[in-house]
Amino acid sequence: MASTPTRTTAARPAVATTPAAKASTAKSPAAPRTLPEKLRGGYRAFWAALEGNGKSRNGSTYYLILGSTLALTAIGIMMVLSASSVEAIAAGESPYSAALKQGLFAAIGVFVMFVLSRVNVVWLKRVAWPAMFLAVILLGLVLAVGRSTLGNQNWIDVGPFTFQPSEAAKLALALWMATVLNRKAKLLTHWRHVLVPVVFPGAAAVLGLILAGNDLGTAMIVMVIMAAALFFAGVRLYLFGLAGVALALGTAVLAVTSPNRMCRILSWTGQTCADGTDLNYQSTNGIYGLASGGWFGVGLGQSRQKYSWIPEAHNDFIFAIIGEELGLVGTLVVLALFAILGTAIYRVVVAQQDIFHRVLAGSIMVWLLGQATVNMAVVTGLAPVVGLPLPFISYGGSALLMSLAAIGVVLSLARAQMAPALRPKGLLRFGPAGLARSLRKRSAAGDPARNPAPRNPAPRNPLPRNPTAKVRARKIPAGKRK
């Protein structure tokens, strides 16, 4: 009897057949993660949550920016009313005068913000150069006919209102730098193209005119905007080191040559000035207000430091009034709103592929958050006294209007990232984009003014002469009938 040949196969591992065995093999314990791996995982998770991967498409970024901005603006109007009412009554004015002006500018600013949020940002490139020239002209006009207050010549009187051109110059500079850097994107590896015309003469002209008005605080923010624009444009980092050394030397020279600035620095370090004055009086009383607020504050409108103890309580030092009346909880709410605003704008910045969009949004982000950081640092005694308002909250129509306009530009970029079906519609359907869309529709449909219809136009679907007549049935020959 012949035997059939058999093939020898390699031994295979036994396969688990029972459910318990399958579960044990599927859920085998993973190797424990080391501390560096945990740190790397946490670092990546933090940046993924910060950048909001995929969340900008569902509109969360847009509404975070909008909600935090409106909340900060509402808090600002409320606190301006509380902080300014006492001094207004003492001056014989209405206690609501400052709050009403702030509310008026807030309404105008919100209107401008919504209009800009519906405008394509590419349209703003056309107004970048005119806006820059206008900003330089207004800054020069301030030195000629402007009004000086507390040593700073920053304001122009326009009827019952005052306008601060340096606030408009911040937005104009950010828009102009984004336009120029986008045009010179392929040449930014050469330092000459970085400096000309972005730094010299563009930003240097704005900076010099602001310093001529003796406003070092605003000049610091302008320098921060300039550095942010160059950073987000991808300029080589060694240029920032050289610029940092030059700016440090320039700031030291400006501080040493000004007795007022030297007195502020000495007062901040706990020393007395040469003439015996204490310019740290404002900061000291601001800290008293923060300390007396405790956890939950003394109550809205119940501040004691606003009774002429804190100069400019409704302006530069309004954060101290917030801490006194609303306590630590109120200050943390303001910090949380600024953190939400910064995180949402950062999501917009990192999602941009175009240099113009990235530089513009990044400059606005650094401008608003940097100014808020400096203001809070001054109030809490972490920095010498510098005259900078708290964005959206401090009293000042020009600052509030320009800040809301800048947020409108960022909202336009955030809206463009959203899915088309989720984009907010029906609000303010006008502006350059809406005008262009309506013109295209008119040209596609035919303008009756330019293309008059003929006198006897032939109808597209002419009716029969006797529409009531019945259609006669066709007669079929008898031979072809079935």
Short mmCIF file of C-alpha atoms in Angstrom, two decimals:
data_model
loop_
_atom_site.label_atom_id
_atom_site.label_comp_id
_atom_site.label_asym_id
_atom_site.label_seq_id
_atom_site.Cartn_x
_atom_site.Cartn_y
_atom_site.Cartn_z
CA MET A 1 0.00 0.00 0.00
CA ALA A 2 1.55 3.23 -1.16
CA SER A 3 1.80 5.99 1.30
CA THR A 4 1.00 9.58 0.31
CA PRO A 5 3.76 12.12 0.84
CA THR A 6 3.15 14.75 3.52
CA ARG A 7 4.61 18.29 3.89
CA THR A 8 6.27 19.31 7.08
CA THR A 9 5.22 22.79 8.19
CA ALA A 10 6.85 25.05 10.74
CA ALA A 11 5.44 24.93 14.19
CA ARG A 12 2.94 27.73 14.83
CA PRO A 13 2.21 29.25 18.20
CA ALA A 14 -0.93 28.08 19.84
CA VAL A 15 -3.91 30.33 19.21
CA ALA A 16 -6.07 31.24 22.12
CA THR A 17 -9.53 29.85 21.68
CA THR A 18 -11.29 30.62 24.93
CA PRO A 19 -12.73 34.14 25.52
CA ALA A 20 -10.66 34.61 28.65
CA ALA A 21 -7.48 33.75 26.79
CA LYS A 22 -8.38 36.13 23.95
CA ALA A 23 -9.04 38.95 26.41
CA SER A 24 -5.73 38.33 28.16
CA THR A 25 -3.79 38.45 24.91
CA ALA A 26 -5.64 41.55 23.59
CA LYS A 27 -5.17 43.52 26.81
CA SER A 28 -1.55 42.76 27.47
CA PRO A 29 -0.06 45.31 29.87
CA ALA A 30 1.96 48.00 28.07
CA ALA A 31 5.44 48.91 29.15
CA PRO A 32 5.46 51.63 31.80
CA ARG A 33 6.20 55.07 30.38
CA THR A 34 9.28 56.82 31.57
CA LEU A 35 9.27 60.35 32.92
CA PRO A 36 10.71 61.94 29.73
CA GLU A 37 8.01 60.18 27.67
CA LYS A 38 5.30 61.47 30.00
CA LEU A 39 6.69 64.99 29.75
CA ARG A 40 6.81 64.80 25.96
CA GLY A 41 3.26 63.45 25.87
CA GLY A 42 1.98 66.19 28.14
CA TYR A 43 3.83 68.83 26.11
CA ARG A 44 2.26 67.60 22.85
CA ALA A 45 -1.19 67.37 24.41
CA PHE A 46 -0.88 70.93 25.74
CA TRP A 47 0.05 72.38 22.35
CA ALA A 48 -2.61 70.31 20.59
CA ALA A 49 -5.25 71.70 22.95
CA LEU A 50 -3.85 75.22 22.60
CA GLU A 51 -3.85 75.13 18.81
CA GLY A 52 -7.32 73.56 18.75
CA ASN A 53 -6.67 71.05 16.00
CA GLY A 54 -9.84 70.89 13.91
CA LYS A 55 -11.88 73.00 16.33
CA SER A 56 -11.62 76.14 14.23
CA ARG A 57 -13.85 74.55 11.60
CA ASN A 58 -16.81 74.28 13.96
CA GLY A 59 -16.71 77.97 14.90
CA SER A 60 -15.42 77.64 18.46
CA THR A 61 -12.46 79.95 17.80
CA TYR A 62 -14.68 82.65 16.28
CA TYR A 63 -17.14 82.65 19.16
CA LEU A 64 -14.40 82.51 21.82
CA ILE A 65 -12.86 85.68 20.41
CA LEU A 66 -16.24 87.38 20.06
CA GLY A 67 -17.52 86.35 23.49
CA SER A 68 -14.39 87.28 25.44
CA THR A 69 -14.13 90.64 23.68
CA LEU A 70 -17.74 91.59 24.37
CA ALA A 71 -17.42 90.43 27.99
CA LEU A 72 -14.29 92.55 28.56
CA THR A 73 -15.96 95.55 26.95
CA ALA A 74 -19.03 95.20 29.15
CA ILE A 75 -16.87 94.89 32.28
CA GLY A 76 -14.98 97.99 31.18
CA ILE A 77 -18.11 100.14 30.86
CA MET A 78 -19.33 98.97 34.26
CA MET A 79 -16.01 99.66 35.98
CA VAL A 80 -15.55 103.04 34.28
CA LEU A 81 -18.92 104.07 35.72
CA SER A 82 -17.89 102.91 39.17
CA ALA A 83 -14.38 104.39 39.13
CA SER A 84 -15.20 107.79 37.61
CA SER A 85 -18.49 108.67 39.31
CA VAL A 86 -16.98 110.08 42.52
CA GLU A 87 -14.52 112.46 40.87
CA ALA A 88 -17.20 113.51 38.35
CA ILE A 89 -19.56 114.49 41.18
CA ALA A 90 -16.73 116.37 42.90
CA ALA A 91 -16.09 118.29 39.67
CA GLY A 92 -19.77 119.19 39.35
CA GLU A 93 -20.41 116.87 36.41
CA SER A 94 -22.83 114.03 35.88
CA PRO A 95 -21.63 110.75 37.44
CA TYR A 96 -22.56 109.01 34.18
CA SER A 97 -20.63 111.28 31.81
CA ALA A 98 -17.51 109.12 31.43
CA ALA A 99 -19.51 105.88 31.25
CA LEU A 100 -21.83 107.31 28.59
CA LYS A 101 -18.88 108.40 26.44
CA GLN A 102 -17.28 104.99 26.89
CA GLY A 103 -20.55 103.30 25.96
CA LEU A 104 -20.87 105.46 22.85
CA PHE A 105 -17.40 104.53 21.64
CA ALA A 106 -18.07 100.90 22.54
CA ALA A 107 -21.21 100.91 20.36
CA ILE A 108 -19.30 102.45 17.45
CA GLY A 109 -16.42 100.02 17.98
CA VAL A 110 -18.68 96.97 18.06
CA PHE A 111 -20.33 98.17 14.84
CA VAL A 112 -16.91 98.58 13.17
CA MET A 113 -15.84 95.19 14.52
CA PHE A 114 -18.82 93.42 12.94
CA VAL A 115 -18.30 95.24 9.64
CA LEU A 116 -14.62 94.25 9.50
CA SER A 117 -15.47 90.67 10.48
CA ARG A 118 -17.51 90.39 7.26
CA VAL A 119 -14.86 92.00 5.03
CA ASN A 120 -12.25 89.88 3.29
CA VAL A 121 -8.91 90.81 4.85
CA VAL A 122 -7.26 90.87 1.41
CA TRP A 123 -9.17 94.10 0.75
CA LEU A 124 -7.24 95.76 3.58
CA LYS A 125 -4.02 95.54 1.57
CA ARG A 126 -5.33 98.37 -0.60
CA VAL A 127 -5.60 100.75 2.35
CA ALA A 128 -2.31 99.80 4.04
CA TRP A 129 -0.18 102.54 2.49
CA PRO A 130 -2.82 105.31 2.78
CA ALA A 131 -3.44 104.32 6.42
CA MET A 132 0.29 104.47 7.16
CA PHE A 133 0.67 107.91 5.57
CA LEU A 134 -2.40 109.18 7.42
CA ALA A 135 -1.05 107.88 10.73
CA VAL A 136 2.27 109.66 10.23
CA ILE A 137 0.50 112.91 9.30
CA LEU A 138 -1.74 112.74 12.39
CA LEU A 139 1.22 112.02 14.66
CA GLY A 140 3.00 115.04 13.23
CA LEU A 141 -0.16 117.11 13.72
CA VAL A 142 -0.19 116.14 17.40
CA LEU A 143 3.21 117.77 17.88
CA ALA A 144 1.97 120.94 16.20
CA VAL A 145 -1.52 121.50 17.62
CA GLY A 146 -1.98 118.62 20.06
CA ARG A 147 -2.86 118.81 23.73
CA SER A 148 -0.42 117.84 26.46
CA THR A 149 -1.61 116.00 29.57
CA LEU A 150 0.61 114.81 32.44
CA GLY A 151 3.73 115.45 30.37
CA ASN A 152 2.57 113.47 27.31
CA GLN A 153 1.50 115.23 24.12
CA ASN A 154 -0.79 112.61 22.61
CA TRP A 155 -4.26 114.04 21.99
CA ILE A 156 -6.04 116.18 19.43
CA ASP A 157 -9.25 117.93 20.45
CA VAL A 158 -12.15 117.28 18.05
CA GLY A 159 -15.12 119.22 19.40
CA PRO A 160 -16.24 117.71 22.73
CA PHE A 161 -14.11 114.60 22.12
CA THR A 162 -10.39 113.94 22.08
CA PHE A 163 -8.65 111.66 19.60
CA GLN A 164 -5.36 109.83 20.21
CA PRO A 165 -3.61 109.19 16.86
CA SER A 166 -1.02 106.88 18.42
CA GLU A 167 -3.75 104.27 19.00
CA ALA A 168 -4.74 104.35 15.33
CA ALA A 169 -1.04 104.20 14.39
CA LYS A 170 -0.74 100.78 16.09
CA LEU A 171 -3.32 99.18 13.80
CA ALA A 172 -2.05 101.06 10.74
CA LEU A 173 1.52 99.93 11.44
CA ALA A 174 0.49 96.29 11.88
CA LEU A 175 -1.46 96.35 8.60
CA TRP A 176 1.32 98.13 6.70
CA MET A 177 4.07 95.82 7.97
CA ALA A 178 2.01 92.75 7.08
CA THR A 179 1.51 94.08 3.54
CA VAL A 180 5.18 94.94 2.97
CA LEU A 181 6.55 91.75 4.53
CA ASN A 182 4.16 89.65 2.45
CA ARG A 183 5.40 91.34 -0.72
CA LYS A 184 9.05 90.81 0.26
CA ALA A 185 8.58 87.26 1.57
CA LYS A 186 11.29 85.72 -0.65
CA LEU A 187 13.86 88.40 0.27
CA LEU A 188 13.60 88.31 4.07
CA THR A 189 16.72 86.18 4.40
CA HIS A 190 18.75 89.32 3.64
CA TRP A 191 18.96 91.79 6.48
CA ARG A 192 18.83 94.79 4.12
CA HIS A 193 15.35 93.84 2.94
CA VAL A 194 14.26 93.35 6.56
CA LEU A 195 15.35 96.82 7.59
CA VAL A 196 14.26 98.76 4.49
CA PRO A 197 11.50 99.95 4.38
CA VAL A 198 9.93 98.03 7.28
CA VAL A 199 12.15 99.31 10.10
CA PHE A 200 13.66 102.33 8.35
CA PRO A 201 11.89 104.59 7.59
CA GLY A 202 8.45 103.01 8.26
CA ALA A 203 8.34 101.91 11.90
CA ALA A 204 11.13 104.33 12.84
CA ALA A 205 9.02 107.29 11.70
CA VAL A 206 6.06 106.24 13.84
CA LEU A 207 8.33 105.47 16.79
CA GLY A 208 10.18 108.77 16.54
CA LEU A 209 7.02 110.87 16.40
CA ILE A 210 5.56 109.09 19.45
CA LEU A 211 8.78 109.57 21.40
CA ALA A 212 8.79 113.24 20.41
CA GLY A 213 5.48 113.48 22.27
CA ASN A 214 7.21 112.06 25.38
CA ASP A 215 5.10 108.87 25.43
CA LEU A 216 7.51 106.06 26.23
CA GLY A 217 4.77 103.56 27.12
CA THR A 218 3.09 103.70 23.70
CA ALA A 219 6.53 103.60 22.06
CA MET A 220 7.23 100.33 23.89
CA ILE A 221 4.05 98.78 22.48
CA VAL A 222 4.96 99.98 18.98
CA MET A 223 8.35 98.27 19.33
CA VAL A 224 6.60 95.09 20.47
CA ILE A 225 4.30 95.21 17.42
CA MET A 226 7.30 95.67 15.14
CA ALA A 227 9.14 92.72 16.72
CA ALA A 228 6.04 90.50 16.49
CA ALA A 229 5.55 91.29 12.80
CA LEU A 230 9.14 90.40 11.98
CA PHE A 231 8.96 87.22 14.07
CA PHE A 232 5.81 85.89 12.42
CA ALA A 233 7.25 86.76 9.01
CA GLY A 234 10.11 84.33 9.65
CA VAL A 235 13.02 86.75 10.00
CA ARG A 236 16.31 85.22 11.19
CA LEU A 237 16.56 85.10 14.97
CA TYR A 238 20.05 86.63 15.27
CA LEU A 239 18.56 89.94 14.10
CA PHE A 240 16.30 89.95 17.16
CA GLY A 241 19.35 89.61 19.41
CA LEU A 242 21.04 92.60 17.80
CA ALA A 243 17.80 94.60 17.90
CA GLY A 244 17.28 93.70 21.57
CA VAL A 245 20.72 95.04 22.51
CA ALA A 246 20.12 98.23 20.54
CA LEU A 247 16.69 98.77 22.10
CA ALA A 248 18.02 98.13 25.61
CA LEU A 249 20.72 100.76 25.10
CA GLY A 250 18.19 103.20 23.63
CA THR A 251 15.77 102.68 26.53
CA ALA A 252 18.57 103.22 29.04
CA VAL A 253 19.57 106.45 27.33
CA LEU A 254 15.95 107.70 27.29
CA ALA A 255 15.55 106.85 30.97
CA VAL A 256 18.79 108.50 32.09
CA THR A 257 18.19 111.68 30.11
CA SER A 258 14.71 112.20 31.60
CA PRO A 259 14.51 113.20 35.30
CA ASN A 260 10.85 112.18 35.41
CA ARG A 261 11.57 108.64 34.19
CA MET A 262 14.56 108.27 36.52
CA CYS A 263 12.38 109.38 39.43
CA ARG A 264 9.79 106.74 38.52
CA ILE A 265 12.43 104.02 38.43
CA LEU A 266 13.92 105.13 41.74
CA SER A 267 10.48 105.25 43.38
CA TRP A 268 9.74 101.76 42.06
CA THR A 269 12.92 100.43 43.68
CA GLY A 270 11.96 102.03 47.01
CA GLN A 271 14.27 105.04 46.86
CA THR A 272 13.40 108.72 46.92
CA CYS A 273 13.93 111.16 44.09
CA ALA A 274 16.43 113.98 44.21
CA ASP A 275 13.70 116.54 44.88
CA GLY A 276 12.03 114.35 47.52
CA THR A 277 8.89 113.58 45.48
CA ASP A 278 7.38 110.10 45.43
CA LEU A 279 6.11 109.19 41.96
CA ASN A 280 5.29 105.70 43.23
CA TYR A 281 2.30 107.14 45.09
CA GLN A 282 -0.13 105.91 42.43
CA SER A 283 1.25 102.37 42.42
CA THR A 284 1.32 102.20 46.23
CA ASN A 285 -2.34 103.12 46.55
CA GLY A 286 -3.18 100.67 43.77
CA ILE A 287 -1.64 97.87 45.82
CA TYR A 288 -3.61 99.07 48.86
CA GLY A 289 -6.77 98.74 46.81
CA LEU A 290 -5.91 95.22 45.67
CA ALA A 291 -5.06 94.19 49.22
CA SER A 292 -8.25 95.59 50.75
CA GLY A 293 -10.39 93.73 48.20
CA GLY A 294 -9.68 90.32 49.66
CA TRP A 295 -11.26 87.29 48.00
CA PHE A 296 -14.62 88.74 46.95
CA GLY A 297 -14.08 92.50 47.21
CA VAL A 298 -15.82 95.24 49.12
CA GLY A 299 -18.71 95.36 46.66
CA LEU A 300 -19.38 96.95 43.31
CA GLY A 301 -19.25 100.73 43.62
CA GLN A 302 -17.92 100.60 47.21
CA SER A 303 -14.25 101.35 46.48
CA ARG A 304 -12.49 103.70 48.87
CA GLN A 305 -9.33 104.26 46.86
CA LYS A 306 -11.28 105.93 44.03
CA TYR A 307 -11.96 108.91 46.35
CA SER A 308 -8.96 110.74 44.82
CA TRP A 309 -6.48 108.35 46.42
CA ILE A 310 -5.57 106.73 43.08
CA PRO A 311 -4.94 109.21 40.27
CA GLU A 312 -6.44 108.09 36.94
CA ALA A 313 -8.47 105.42 38.72
CA HIS A 314 -10.79 104.95 35.72
CA ASN A 315 -7.94 104.87 33.23
CA ASP A 316 -4.51 103.31 33.77
CA PHE A 317 -5.24 101.94 37.27
CA ILE A 318 -8.73 100.59 36.74
CA PHE A 319 -7.42 97.07 37.43
CA ALA A 320 -6.81 98.13 41.04
CA ILE A 321 -10.45 99.23 41.34
CA ILE A 322 -11.53 95.85 39.94
CA GLY A 323 -9.46 94.10 42.58
CA GLU A 324 -10.82 96.27 45.39
CA GLU A 325 -14.51 96.06 44.45
CA LEU A 326 -14.68 92.54 43.00
CA GLY A 327 -11.78 90.98 44.88
CA LEU A 328 -9.40 88.30 43.73
CA VAL A 329 -12.26 86.53 41.99
CA GLY A 330 -12.92 89.57 39.79
CA THR A 331 -9.28 89.95 38.81
CA LEU A 332 -9.06 86.24 37.97
CA VAL A 333 -12.14 86.56 35.77
CA VAL A 334 -10.46 89.37 33.83
CA LEU A 335 -7.26 87.32 33.55
CA ALA A 336 -9.23 84.31 32.36
CA LEU A 337 -11.00 86.37 29.68
CA PHE A 338 -7.67 87.71 28.39
CA ALA A 339 -6.27 84.16 28.44
CA ILE A 340 -9.24 82.89 26.41
CA LEU A 341 -8.85 85.77 23.97
CA GLY A 342 -5.13 85.13 23.56
CA THR A 343 -5.60 81.38 23.09
CA ALA A 344 -8.31 81.86 20.47
CA ILE A 345 -6.27 84.42 18.50
CA TYR A 346 -3.26 82.11 18.69
CA ARG A 347 -5.35 79.38 17.05
CA VAL A 348 -6.10 81.78 14.22
CA VAL A 349 -2.41 82.68 13.85
CA VAL A 350 -1.06 79.12 13.67
CA ALA A 351 -3.72 78.12 11.12
CA GLN A 352 -2.65 80.76 8.59
CA GLN A 353 -0.57 79.73 5.59
CA ASP A 354 -0.33 83.18 4.00
CA ILE A 355 2.33 85.50 5.45
CA PHE A 356 0.05 88.55 5.30
CA HIS A 357 -2.66 86.88 7.36
CA ARG A 358 -0.20 85.38 9.87
CA VAL A 359 1.75 88.61 10.43
CA LEU A 360 -1.41 90.71 10.78
CA ALA A 361 -3.11 88.40 13.27
CA GLY A 362 0.11 87.79 15.21
CA SER A 363 0.87 91.50 15.54
CA ILE A 364 -2.64 92.21 16.84
CA MET A 365 -2.36 89.35 19.35
CA VAL A 366 0.97 90.56 20.74
CA TRP A 367 -0.24 94.17 20.79
CA LEU A 368 -3.36 93.51 22.88
CA LEU A 369 -1.92 90.88 25.21
CA GLY A 370 1.38 92.72 25.63
CA GLN A 371 -0.35 95.95 26.57
CA ALA A 372 -2.62 94.13 29.03
CA THR A 373 0.39 92.42 30.60
CA VAL A 374 2.30 95.68 31.05
CA ASN A 375 -0.74 97.42 32.56
CA MET A 376 -1.35 94.65 35.09
CA ALA A 377 2.36 94.49 35.94
CA VAL A 378 2.37 98.22 36.70
CA VAL A 379 -0.74 98.01 38.90
CA THR A 380 0.62 95.07 40.89
CA GLY A 381 4.01 96.74 41.36
CA LEU A 382 5.98 94.39 39.11
CA ALA A 383 7.05 97.23 36.79
CA PRO A 384 7.58 100.99 37.07
CA VAL A 385 4.63 103.25 36.37
CA VAL A 386 4.04 103.51 32.62
CA GLY A 387 0.99 105.23 31.19
CA LEU A 388 -0.72 102.40 29.32
CA PRO A 389 -4.46 101.65 29.43
CA LEU A 390 -5.89 98.19 29.94
CA PRO A 391 -7.39 97.10 26.58
CA PHE A 392 -11.21 97.06 26.41
CA ILE A 393 -11.54 98.10 30.08
CA SER A 394 -9.74 101.40 30.72
CA TYR A 395 -11.44 104.66 29.87
CA GLY A 396 -10.50 106.00 26.46
CA GLY A 397 -12.53 106.10 23.27
CA SER A 398 -9.63 105.96 20.82
CA ALA A 399 -8.03 102.94 22.47
CA LEU A 400 -11.34 101.08 22.72
CA LEU A 401 -12.32 101.85 19.13
CA MET A 402 -8.99 100.71 17.67
CA SER A 403 -8.88 97.59 19.83
CA LEU A 404 -12.35 96.52 18.69
CA ALA A 405 -11.42 97.25 15.06
CA ALA A 406 -8.35 95.03 15.44
CA ILE A 407 -10.53 92.25 16.85
CA GLY A 408 -12.79 92.64 13.81
CA VAL A 409 -9.82 91.88 11.55
CA VAL A 410 -9.03 88.74 13.53
CA LEU A 411 -12.70 87.70 13.46
CA SER A 412 -12.62 87.92 9.66
CA LEU A 413 -9.72 85.45 9.59
CA ALA A 414 -11.44 83.16 12.10
CA ARG A 415 -14.66 83.25 10.08
CA ALA A 416 -12.76 82.25 6.93
CA GLN A 417 -11.52 79.10 8.71
CA MET A 418 -15.01 77.91 9.54
CA ALA A 419 -16.97 75.46 7.43
CA PRO A 420 -19.11 77.40 4.91
CA ALA A 421 -22.36 76.04 6.36
CA LEU A 422 -21.42 77.25 9.88
CA ARG A 423 -20.28 80.76 9.06
CA PRO A 424 -22.44 83.44 10.74
CA LYS A 425 -24.60 85.17 8.15
CA GLY A 426 -27.31 87.75 8.07
CA LEU A 427 -25.36 90.36 10.07
CA LEU A 428 -24.31 93.51 8.22
CA ARG A 429 -24.31 92.23 4.66
CA PHE A 430 -22.35 95.11 3.26
CA GLY A 431 -18.83 96.42 3.00
CA PRO A 432 -16.39 96.04 0.09
CA ALA A 433 -16.98 92.30 -0.20
CA GLY A 434 -20.76 92.68 -0.17
CA LEU A 435 -20.59 95.52 -2.70
CA ALA A 436 -18.44 93.48 -5.06
CA ARG A 437 -20.78 90.50 -4.69
CA SER A 438 -23.84 92.60 -5.52
CA LEU A 439 -22.10 94.10 -8.55
CA ARG A 440 -21.19 90.66 -9.84
CA LYS A 441 -24.79 89.51 -9.44
CA ARG A 442 -26.07 92.54 -11.32
CA SER A 443 -23.63 92.02 -14.16
CA ALA A 444 -24.55 88.34 -14.37
CA ALA A 445 -28.29 89.04 -14.38
CA GLY A 446 -27.99 92.02 -16.71
CA ASP A 447 -28.40 95.62 -15.67
CA PRO A 448 -31.66 97.03 -17.15
CA ALA A 449 -30.21 100.55 -17.10
CA ARG A 450 -27.28 99.58 -19.31
CA ASN A 451 -28.99 96.88 -21.36
CA PRO A 452 -32.53 98.12 -22.06
CA ALA A 453 -34.98 95.47 -23.17
CA PRO A 454 -36.29 95.61 -26.78
CA ARG A 455 -39.71 97.13 -27.41
CA ASN A 456 -41.34 93.86 -28.47
CA PRO A 457 -39.33 91.15 -26.81
CA ALA A 458 -40.07 87.65 -27.91
CA PRO A 459 -41.33 85.57 -24.99
CA ARG A 460 -39.22 82.60 -23.97
CA ASN A 461 -42.18 80.19 -23.94
CA PRO A 462 -44.75 81.58 -26.40
CA LEU A 463 -48.28 80.38 -25.83
CA PRO A 464 -50.39 79.09 -28.75
CA ARG A 465 -52.66 81.59 -30.46
CA ASN A 466 -55.74 79.91 -29.05
CA PRO A 467 -54.73 78.58 -25.66
CA THR A 468 -58.29 77.35 -24.94
CA ALA A 469 -58.46 75.21 -28.06
CA LYS A 470 -58.14 71.48 -27.50
CA VAL A 471 -55.36 69.63 -29.19
CA ARG A 472 -56.91 67.46 -31.85
CA ALA A 473 -56.07 63.76 -31.86
CA ARG A 474 -54.12 62.64 -34.87
CA LYS A 475 -56.14 60.40 -37.11
CA ILE A 476 -54.60 56.98 -37.74
CA PRO A 477 -55.43 55.20 -41.04
CA ALA A 478 -57.71 52.21 -40.73
CA GLY A 479 -55.19 49.85 -42.27
CA LYS A 480 -52.60 50.58 -39.60
CA ARG A 481 -54.99 50.07 -36.71
CA LYS A 482 -54.65 46.94 -34.73
#
